[in-house]
């Protein structure tokens, strides 16, 4: 988990979300719906996005898990965090960890080319605060910043006031 | 009226939030993230029906003191919405259902245990016998056809007379 070897004996029914939150005390992984709909618990298993609430901890033996706490030196995540902050891509923050991990994945897969594409790719992550406009703007800005090297939307006041 | 300036000062200026960093790094502190000694978890038994009369609730004898229904909590007051609108009909909103459930997910019993998993086990041990009633699923039909009354004492389904 986040580069550390974790050993534990768990009940077969314990899902990965509970394991990360309760055993590892990594509470950045949020449990919203607990049936794979809201996306708040999205984490990476061997580099691929997975719903922590739909994966059993025992099924993740020998797997490489990465949670929101494990992206300190990640270039894409750093750009996304900056962009979410600049574009007000979060309010209460509950969906944010899952939103960031999904956003990072879609930038990695080159799926942040247009607003339409970003919205389609984000369909599995529910946000009840922002109305998505600022999240989409943030992902778009992060993708552009990464594509253009150092160029970033440093002013932070350019985002469209179309909410 | 003129457009907000981008000077970063004054009314209308777009300000960056101070609380973002913790949320962006997974360091927020939501209620379920807080662990205090001896904190118990609660799981609710909820209605699978949109409208039903509760005929009986059966709780295993060994779960006494860990499962609570409205009957166990007589001093738990109903919530009441009392807006200052002419003709508004007030209805009780019991935190735990009493005679009826009025929507899917209406809470019926609270089950307390040391962990979430054990609380859910307790919730699964409760059986509720329902008499399923027709549900009101269309606002217009709810008035014209009166298929079923959400609140019997109202005589119809109009919340404002």
mmCIF file of C-alpha atoms in Angstrom:
data_model
loop_
_atom_site.group_PDB
_atom_site.id
_atom_site.type_symbol
_atom_site.label_atom_id
_atom_site.label_comp_id
_atom_site.label_asym_id
_atom_site.label_seq_id
_atom_site.Cartn_x
_atom_site.Cartn_y
_atom_site.Cartn_z
ATOM 1 C CA UNK A 1 0.000 0.000 0.000
ATOM 2 C CA UNK A 2 1.594 3.270 -1.181
ATOM 3 C CA UNK A 3 4.924 1.507 -1.501
ATOM 4 C CA UNK A 4 4.838 -0.129 1.934
ATOM 5 C CA UNK A 5 4.370 -3.833 2.515
ATOM 6 C CA UNK A 6 1.309 -4.364 4.700
ATOM 7 C CA UNK A 7 0.541 -7.702 6.313
ATOM 8 C CA UNK A 8 -2.753 -8.433 7.995
ATOM 9 C CA UNK A 9 -5.183 -11.228 8.676
ATOM 10 C CA UNK A 10 -8.645 -10.138 7.565
ATOM 11 C CA UNK A 11 -12.133 -11.537 7.402
ATOM 12 C CA UNK A 12 -12.964 -12.753 3.896
ATOM 13 C CA UNK A 13 -15.841 -10.289 3.671
ATOM 14 C CA UNK A 14 -13.800 -7.198 4.515
ATOM 15 C CA UNK A 15 -13.671 -4.954 1.473
ATOM 16 C CA UNK A 16 -10.578 -3.039 0.496
ATOM 17 C CA UNK A 17 -12.125 0.303 1.458
ATOM 18 C CA UNK A 18 -12.672 -0.763 5.057
ATOM 19 C CA UNK A 19 -9.240 -2.355 5.134
ATOM 20 C CA UNK A 20 -7.525 0.832 3.984
ATOM 21 C CA UNK A 21 -9.537 3.053 6.303
ATOM 22 C CA UNK A 22 -9.638 0.898 9.399
ATOM 23 C CA UNK A 23 -6.505 -1.208 9.266
ATOM 24 C CA UNK A 24 -4.147 1.192 7.466
ATOM 25 C CA UNK A 25 -5.880 4.334 8.821
ATOM 26 C CA UNK A 26 -5.765 5.838 5.341
ATOM 27 C CA UNK A 27 -9.009 7.748 5.663
ATOM 28 C CA UNK A 28 -8.526 9.718 2.448
ATOM 29 C CA UNK A 29 -10.335 6.874 0.695
ATOM 30 C CA UNK A 30 -13.957 7.853 1.250
ATOM 31 C CA UNK A 31 -16.879 5.453 1.288
ATOM 32 C CA UNK A 32 -19.994 6.985 -0.196
ATOM 33 C CA UNK A 33 -22.433 4.489 -1.624
ATOM 34 C CA UNK A 34 -20.549 1.250 -0.948
ATOM 35 C CA UNK A 35 -21.929 -0.320 -4.088
ATOM 36 C CA UNK A 36 -19.725 0.992 -6.825
ATOM 37 C CA UNK A 37 -21.814 3.900 -8.020
ATOM 38 C CA UNK A 38 -20.408 7.094 -6.525
ATOM 39 C CA UNK A 39 -16.685 6.661 -7.203
ATOM 40 C CA UNK A 40 -15.577 8.341 -3.946
ATOM 41 C CA UNK A 41 -13.496 5.278 -2.988
ATOM 42 C CA UNK A 42 -11.598 5.034 -6.286
ATOM 43 C CA UNK A 43 -7.984 3.904 -5.738
ATOM 44 C CA UNK A 44 -5.353 2.253 -7.926
ATOM 45 C CA UNK A 45 -4.721 -1.492 -7.909
ATOM 46 C CA UNK A 46 -1.631 -2.326 -9.968
ATOM 47 C CA UNK A 47 -2.000 1.071 -11.580
ATOM 48 C CA UNK A 48 -5.622 0.705 -12.655
ATOM 49 C CA UNK A 49 -8.558 2.544 -11.040
ATOM 50 C CA UNK A 50 -10.689 0.270 -8.869
ATOM 51 C CA UNK A 51 -13.599 0.826 -6.517
ATOM 52 C CA UNK A 52 -12.207 -0.002 -3.074
ATOM 53 C CA UNK A 53 -15.739 -0.835 -1.908
ATOM 54 C CA UNK A 54 -16.107 -3.536 -4.558
ATOM 55 C CA UNK A 55 -12.747 -5.226 -4.034
ATOM 56 C CA UNK A 56 -12.171 -7.667 -1.221
ATOM 57 C CA UNK A 57 -9.010 -7.095 0.806
ATOM 58 C CA UNK A 58 -8.092 -10.793 0.507
ATOM 59 C CA UNK A 59 -8.316 -10.557 -3.265
ATOM 60 C CA UNK A 60 -5.599 -7.892 -3.179
ATOM 61 C CA UNK A 61 -2.891 -10.138 -1.768
ATOM 62 C CA UNK A 62 0.430 -9.314 -3.485
ATOM 63 C CA UNK A 63 -1.115 -6.368 -5.326
ATOM 64 C CA UNK A 64 0.190 -2.822 -5.523
ATOM 65 C CA UNK A 65 -2.359 -0.430 -3.989
ATOM 66 C CA UNK A 66 -2.156 3.318 -4.274
ATOM 67 C CA UNK A 67 -4.447 5.680 -2.397
ATOM 68 C CA UNK A 68 -4.783 9.472 -2.428
ATOM 69 C CA UNK A 69 -2.122 9.575 0.310
ATOM 70 C CA UNK A 70 0.382 7.971 -2.079
ATOM 71 C CA UNK A 71 0.857 10.557 -4.810
ATOM 72 C CA UNK A 72 3.327 12.952 -3.174
ATOM 73 C CA UNK A 73 5.869 12.851 -6.006
ATOM 74 C CA UNK A 74 3.433 12.336 -8.880
ATOM 75 C CA UNK A 75 3.694 14.968 -11.616
ATOM 76 C CA UNK A 76 0.141 14.557 -12.927
ATOM 77 C CA UNK A 77 -1.385 14.574 -9.456
ATOM 78 C CA UNK A 78 0.554 17.701 -8.518
ATOM 79 C CA UNK A 79 -0.801 19.482 -11.599
ATOM 80 C CA UNK A 80 -4.333 18.286 -10.842
ATOM 81 C CA UNK A 81 -4.180 19.442 -7.225
ATOM 82 C CA UNK A 82 -2.996 22.863 -8.315
ATOM 83 C CA UNK A 83 -5.726 23.092 -10.971
ATOM 84 C CA UNK A 84 -8.520 21.900 -8.635
ATOM 85 C CA UNK A 85 -7.441 24.598 -6.180
ATOM 86 C CA UNK A 86 -7.228 27.347 -8.836
ATOM 87 C CA UNK A 87 -10.544 26.444 -10.475
ATOM 88 C CA UNK A 88 -12.551 25.696 -7.332
ATOM 89 C CA UNK A 89 -12.941 22.054 -8.350
ATOM 90 C CA UNK A 90 -13.995 21.060 -4.868
ATOM 91 C CA UNK A 91 -16.268 22.257 -2.127
ATOM 92 C CA UNK A 92 -16.899 19.792 0.700
ATOM 93 C CA UNK A 93 -14.046 17.571 -0.458
ATOM 94 C CA UNK A 94 -15.762 14.212 -0.035
ATOM 95 C CA UNK A 95 -15.622 13.159 -3.688
ATOM 96 C CA UNK A 96 -12.235 14.813 -4.256
ATOM 97 C CA UNK A 97 -9.842 11.881 -3.649
ATOM 98 C CA UNK A 98 -11.764 9.625 -6.047
ATOM 99 C CA UNK A 99 -12.215 12.489 -8.481
ATOM 100 C CA UNK A 100 -8.452 13.188 -8.526
ATOM 101 C CA UNK A 101 -7.496 9.553 -9.031
ATOM 102 C CA UNK A 102 -10.013 9.162 -11.869
ATOM 103 C CA UNK A 103 -8.842 12.467 -13.390
ATOM 104 C CA UNK A 104 -5.222 11.353 -13.221
ATOM 105 C CA UNK A 105 -6.149 8.137 -14.979
ATOM 106 C CA UNK A 106 -7.977 9.869 -17.788
ATOM 107 C CA UNK A 107 -5.082 12.268 -18.364
ATOM 108 C CA UNK A 108 -2.728 9.269 -18.367
ATOM 109 C CA UNK A 109 -4.919 7.577 -20.992
ATOM 110 C CA UNK A 110 -5.103 10.763 -23.024
ATOM 111 C CA UNK A 111 -8.846 11.163 -22.502
ATOM 112 C CA UNK A 112 -8.902 14.798 -21.403
ATOM 113 C CA UNK A 113 -8.941 16.295 -24.874
ATOM 114 C CA UNK A 114 -12.305 18.021 -24.750
ATOM 115 C CA UNK A 115 -14.938 18.996 -22.220
ATOM 116 C CA UNK A 116 -17.283 16.389 -23.665
ATOM 117 C CA UNK A 117 -14.699 13.658 -23.325
ATOM 118 C CA UNK A 118 -13.855 14.632 -19.743
ATOM 119 C CA UNK A 119 -17.529 14.651 -18.772
ATOM 120 C CA UNK A 120 -18.037 11.199 -20.296
ATOM 121 C CA UNK A 121 -14.984 9.805 -18.497
ATOM 122 C CA UNK A 122 -16.127 11.318 -15.188
ATOM 123 C CA UNK A 123 -19.533 9.635 -15.349
ATOM 124 C CA UNK A 124 -18.489 7.197 -12.632
ATOM 125 C CA UNK A 125 -17.679 9.879 -10.057
ATOM 126 C CA UNK A 126 -20.504 11.736 -8.382
ATOM 127 C CA UNK A 127 -20.082 15.232 -6.930
ATOM 128 C CA UNK A 128 -22.982 16.788 -5.042
ATOM 129 C CA UNK A 129 -21.423 20.241 -4.566
ATOM 130 C CA UNK A 130 -19.805 21.698 -7.638
ATOM 131 C CA UNK A 131 -22.129 20.880 -10.508
ATOM 132 C CA UNK A 132 -19.001 19.528 -12.283
ATOM 133 C CA UNK A 133 -18.270 22.684 -14.285
ATOM 134 C CA UNK A 134 -15.238 23.628 -12.197
ATOM 135 C CA UNK A 135 -14.019 20.034 -11.968
ATOM 136 C CA UNK A 136 -14.067 19.730 -15.748
ATOM 137 C CA UNK A 137 -12.302 23.103 -16.052
ATOM 138 C CA UNK A 138 -9.657 21.980 -13.557
ATOM 139 C CA UNK A 139 -8.943 18.707 -15.364
ATOM 140 C CA UNK A 140 -8.828 20.499 -18.680
ATOM 141 C CA UNK A 141 -6.363 23.062 -17.288
ATOM 142 C CA UNK A 142 -4.182 20.374 -15.711
ATOM 143 C CA UNK A 143 -4.075 18.413 -18.960
ATOM 144 C CA UNK A 144 -3.145 21.553 -20.892
ATOM 145 C CA UNK A 145 -0.486 22.497 -18.355
ATOM 146 C CA UNK A 146 1.074 19.037 -18.532
ATOM 147 C CA UNK A 147 0.964 19.024 -22.315
ATOM 148 C CA UNK A 148 2.527 22.471 -22.490
ATOM 149 C CA UNK A 149 5.348 21.840 -20.037
ATOM 150 C CA UNK A 150 5.687 24.656 -17.542
ATOM 151 C CA UNK A 151 2.753 26.687 -18.772
ATOM 152 C CA UNK A 152 0.069 26.886 -16.103
ATOM 153 C CA UNK A 153 -2.997 28.927 -15.462
ATOM 154 C CA UNK A 154 -1.257 30.660 -12.602
ATOM 155 C CA UNK A 155 -3.655 33.591 -12.387
ATOM 156 C CA UNK A 156 -6.527 31.376 -11.417
ATOM 157 C CA UNK A 157 -9.025 34.084 -12.235
ATOM 158 C CA UNK A 158 -9.503 33.198 -15.886
ATOM 159 C CA UNK A 159 -12.012 30.416 -15.393
ATOM 160 C CA UNK A 160 -15.325 30.929 -17.072
ATOM 161 C CA UNK A 161 -18.047 32.417 -14.939
ATOM 162 C CA UNK A 162 -20.727 30.352 -16.621
ATOM 163 C CA UNK A 163 -21.891 28.493 -13.518
ATOM 164 C CA UNK B 1 -23.322 47.622 -12.360
ATOM 165 C CA UNK B 2 -19.994 46.665 -13.771
ATOM 166 C CA UNK B 3 -18.151 43.391 -14.173
ATOM 167 C CA UNK B 4 -16.132 42.155 -11.193
ATOM 168 C CA UNK B 5 -12.545 43.259 -11.477
ATOM 169 C CA UNK B 6 -9.618 40.898 -11.306
ATOM 170 C CA UNK B 7 -7.600 42.983 -8.932
ATOM 171 C CA UNK B 8 -8.039 40.307 -6.289
ATOM 172 C CA UNK B 9 -9.442 42.833 -3.840
ATOM 173 C CA UNK B 10 -12.848 43.823 -2.593
ATOM 174 C CA UNK B 11 -16.381 42.591 -3.034
ATOM 175 C CA UNK B 12 -16.757 40.251 -5.996
ATOM 176 C CA UNK B 13 -13.097 39.258 -6.101
ATOM 177 C CA UNK B 14 -12.457 35.585 -6.737
ATOM 178 C CA UNK B 15 -10.687 34.210 -3.697
ATOM 179 C CA UNK B 16 -8.814 30.946 -3.396
ATOM 180 C CA UNK B 17 -10.046 28.738 -0.594
ATOM 181 C CA UNK B 18 -7.932 28.067 2.468
ATOM 182 C CA UNK B 19 -9.226 24.548 3.096
ATOM 183 C CA UNK B 20 -8.356 22.899 -0.213
ATOM 184 C CA UNK B 21 -4.927 21.461 0.591
ATOM 185 C CA UNK B 22 -6.130 18.972 3.181
ATOM 186 C CA UNK B 23 -8.919 17.686 0.934
ATOM 187 C CA UNK B 24 -6.638 17.426 -2.100
ATOM 188 C CA UNK B 25 -4.203 15.298 -0.097
ATOM 189 C CA UNK B 26 -6.772 13.034 1.561
ATOM 190 C CA UNK B 27 -6.293 14.629 4.948
ATOM 191 C CA UNK B 28 -9.829 15.894 5.502
ATOM 192 C CA UNK B 29 -11.560 14.886 8.720
ATOM 193 C CA UNK B 30 -15.093 13.712 8.031
ATOM 194 C CA UNK B 31 -17.158 12.250 10.856
ATOM 195 C CA UNK B 32 -16.470 8.677 9.812
ATOM 196 C CA UNK B 33 -12.715 9.399 9.757
ATOM 197 C CA UNK B 34 -12.688 10.252 13.442
ATOM 198 C CA UNK B 35 -11.871 7.350 15.737
ATOM 199 C CA UNK B 36 -12.561 7.854 19.415
ATOM 200 C CA UNK B 37 -12.225 5.182 22.096
ATOM 201 C CA UNK B 38 -15.395 3.115 22.537
ATOM 202 C CA UNK B 39 -17.196 4.655 19.599
ATOM 203 C CA UNK B 40 -19.991 2.383 18.437
ATOM 204 C CA UNK B 41 -21.226 2.027 14.909
ATOM 205 C CA UNK B 42 -24.854 2.151 13.853
ATOM 206 C CA UNK B 43 -26.603 0.414 10.967
ATOM 207 C CA UNK B 44 -30.238 1.147 10.181
ATOM 208 C CA UNK B 45 -32.906 -1.290 9.126
ATOM 209 C CA UNK B 46 -34.567 0.520 6.242
ATOM 210 C CA UNK B 47 -37.729 0.097 4.266
ATOM 211 C CA UNK B 48 -37.466 -1.658 0.908
ATOM 212 C CA UNK B 49 -40.969 -0.363 0.089
ATOM 213 C CA UNK B 50 -42.164 3.097 -0.934
ATOM 214 C CA UNK B 51 -45.329 2.751 1.125
ATOM 215 C CA UNK B 52 -46.220 0.022 3.576
ATOM 216 C CA UNK B 53 -47.818 -0.585 6.939
ATOM 217 C CA UNK B 54 -45.533 -2.190 9.507
ATOM 218 C CA UNK B 55 -47.389 -5.206 10.852
ATOM 219 C CA UNK B 56 -44.634 -6.405 13.144
ATOM 220 C CA UNK B 57 -40.915 -6.089 13.833
ATOM 221 C CA UNK B 58 -39.096 -9.195 15.067
ATOM 222 C CA UNK B 59 -35.809 -8.771 16.899
ATOM 223 C CA UNK B 60 -33.737 -11.781 18.047
ATOM 224 C CA UNK B 61 -33.914 -12.108 21.864
ATOM 225 C CA UNK B 62 -30.118 -11.978 22.210
ATOM 226 C CA UNK B 63 -29.998 -8.612 20.464
ATOM 227 C CA UNK B 64 -31.912 -6.858 23.225
ATOM 228 C CA UNK B 65 -30.390 -3.521 24.138
ATOM 229 C CA UNK B 66 -28.548 -3.277 20.837
ATOM 230 C CA UNK B 67 -31.475 -2.789 18.462
ATOM 231 C CA UNK B 68 -33.835 0.139 18.910
ATOM 232 C CA UNK B 69 -37.157 0.852 17.251
ATOM 233 C CA UNK B 70 -39.522 3.793 17.741
ATOM 234 C CA UNK B 71 -41.253 1.778 20.485
ATOM 235 C CA UNK B 72 -38.000 1.584 22.467
ATOM 236 C CA UNK B 73 -37.496 5.329 22.238
ATOM 237 C CA UNK B 74 -40.827 6.889 23.237
ATOM 238 C CA UNK B 75 -39.223 10.224 24.053
ATOM 239 C CA UNK B 76 -37.694 10.564 20.600
ATOM 240 C CA UNK B 77 -39.706 13.499 19.242
ATOM 241 C CA UNK B 78 -41.035 13.670 15.719
ATOM 242 C CA UNK B 79 -39.496 16.277 13.480
ATOM 243 C CA UNK B 80 -42.116 18.722 12.261
ATOM 244 C CA UNK B 81 -41.876 21.116 9.355
ATOM 245 C CA UNK B 82 -43.904 24.210 10.202
ATOM 246 C CA UNK B 83 -43.474 26.790 7.461
ATOM 247 C CA UNK B 84 -45.315 30.098 7.732
ATOM 248 C CA UNK B 85 -47.414 29.413 4.657
ATOM 249 C CA UNK B 86 -51.176 29.804 4.662
ATOM 250 C CA UNK B 87 -52.966 26.475 4.537
ATOM 251 C CA UNK B 88 -49.837 24.382 5.033
ATOM 252 C CA UNK B 89 -50.642 21.053 6.628
ATOM 253 C CA UNK B 90 -48.121 19.974 9.203
ATOM 254 C CA UNK B 91 -47.008 16.373 9.247
ATOM 255 C CA UNK B 92 -44.919 14.449 11.723
ATOM 256 C CA UNK B 93 -41.626 13.054 10.506
ATOM 257 C CA UNK B 94 -40.601 10.346 12.947
ATOM 258 C CA UNK B 95 -36.836 9.633 13.044
ATOM 259 C CA UNK B 96 -37.726 5.934 13.185
ATOM 260 C CA UNK B 97 -40.887 4.764 11.448
ATOM 261 C CA UNK B 98 -43.882 4.065 13.642
ATOM 262 C CA UNK B 99 -46.925 2.529 11.969
ATOM 263 C CA UNK B 100 -45.967 3.152 8.381
ATOM 264 C CA UNK B 101 -43.006 3.613 6.089
ATOM 265 C CA UNK B 102 -43.398 6.384 3.536
ATOM 266 C CA UNK B 103 -40.400 6.018 1.233
ATOM 267 C CA UNK B 104 -37.771 3.483 0.251
ATOM 268 C CA UNK B 105 -35.035 3.846 2.841
ATOM 269 C CA UNK B 106 -37.296 5.097 5.657
ATOM 270 C CA UNK B 107 -35.440 4.090 8.835
ATOM 271 C CA UNK B 108 -37.154 1.483 11.011
ATOM 272 C CA UNK B 109 -34.572 0.333 13.549
ATOM 273 C CA UNK B 110 -31.136 1.455 14.730
ATOM 274 C CA UNK B 111 -28.628 -1.352 15.372
ATOM 275 C CA UNK B 112 -25.597 -0.563 17.496
ATOM 276 C CA UNK B 113 -22.350 -2.571 17.569
ATOM 277 C CA UNK B 114 -18.600 -2.043 18.015
ATOM 278 C CA UNK B 115 -17.936 -2.239 14.267
ATOM 279 C CA UNK B 116 -19.834 -1.400 11.128
ATOM 280 C CA UNK B 117 -19.792 -5.044 10.019
ATOM 281 C CA UNK B 118 -21.298 -6.251 13.298
ATOM 282 C CA UNK B 119 -23.908 -3.492 13.189
ATOM 283 C CA UNK B 120 -24.879 -4.603 9.679
ATOM 284 C CA UNK B 121 -25.108 -8.209 10.906
ATOM 285 C CA UNK B 122 -27.512 -7.035 13.600
ATOM 286 C CA UNK B 123 -29.573 -5.105 11.044
ATOM 287 C CA UNK B 124 -29.811 -8.255 8.940
ATOM 288 C CA UNK B 125 -31.100 -10.186 11.932
ATOM 289 C CA UNK B 126 -34.223 -7.991 12.169
ATOM 290 C CA UNK B 127 -37.269 -9.065 10.224
ATOM 291 C CA UNK B 128 -40.101 -6.688 9.444
ATOM 292 C CA UNK B 129 -43.515 -7.862 8.319
ATOM 293 C CA UNK B 130 -44.982 -5.324 5.887
ATOM 294 C CA UNK B 131 -48.405 -4.848 4.400
ATOM 295 C CA UNK B 132 -47.406 -3.226 1.141
ATOM 296 C CA UNK B 133 -49.621 -0.280 0.138
ATOM 297 C CA UNK B 134 -49.947 1.407 -3.259
ATOM 298 C CA UNK B 135 -47.256 4.034 -3.685
ATOM 299 C CA UNK B 136 -47.819 7.619 -4.763
ATOM 300 C CA UNK B 137 -45.504 8.071 -7.712
ATOM 301 C CA UNK B 138 -47.164 10.819 -9.722
ATOM 302 C CA UNK B 139 -47.887 14.264 -8.312
ATOM 303 C CA UNK B 140 -50.936 14.956 -10.464
ATOM 304 C CA UNK B 141 -52.444 11.508 -9.980
ATOM 305 C CA UNK B 142 -51.812 11.792 -6.241
ATOM 306 C CA UNK B 143 -54.459 14.526 -6.112
ATOM 307 C CA UNK B 144 -56.972 13.474 -8.728
ATOM 308 C CA UNK B 145 -57.109 9.747 -8.176
ATOM 309 C CA UNK B 146 -56.168 9.601 -4.465
ATOM 310 C CA UNK B 147 -54.741 6.116 -4.839
ATOM 311 C CA UNK B 148 -53.232 6.071 -1.407
ATOM 312 C CA UNK B 149 -52.825 8.572 1.398
ATOM 313 C CA UNK B 150 -49.341 9.412 2.610
ATOM 314 C CA UNK B 151 -50.822 10.917 5.772
ATOM 315 C CA UNK B 152 -54.273 9.448 6.519
ATOM 316 C CA UNK B 153 -55.273 12.322 8.806
ATOM 317 C CA UNK B 154 -55.033 14.784 5.912
ATOM 318 C CA UNK B 155 -57.862 13.202 3.956
ATOM 319 C CA UNK B 156 -55.957 13.810 0.694
ATOM 320 C CA UNK B 157 -52.372 14.217 -0.498
ATOM 321 C CA UNK B 158 -52.334 18.008 -0.676
ATOM 322 C CA UNK B 159 -49.665 19.414 1.614
ATOM 323 C CA UNK B 160 -51.103 22.889 1.228
ATOM 324 C CA UNK B 161 -54.857 23.395 1.202
#
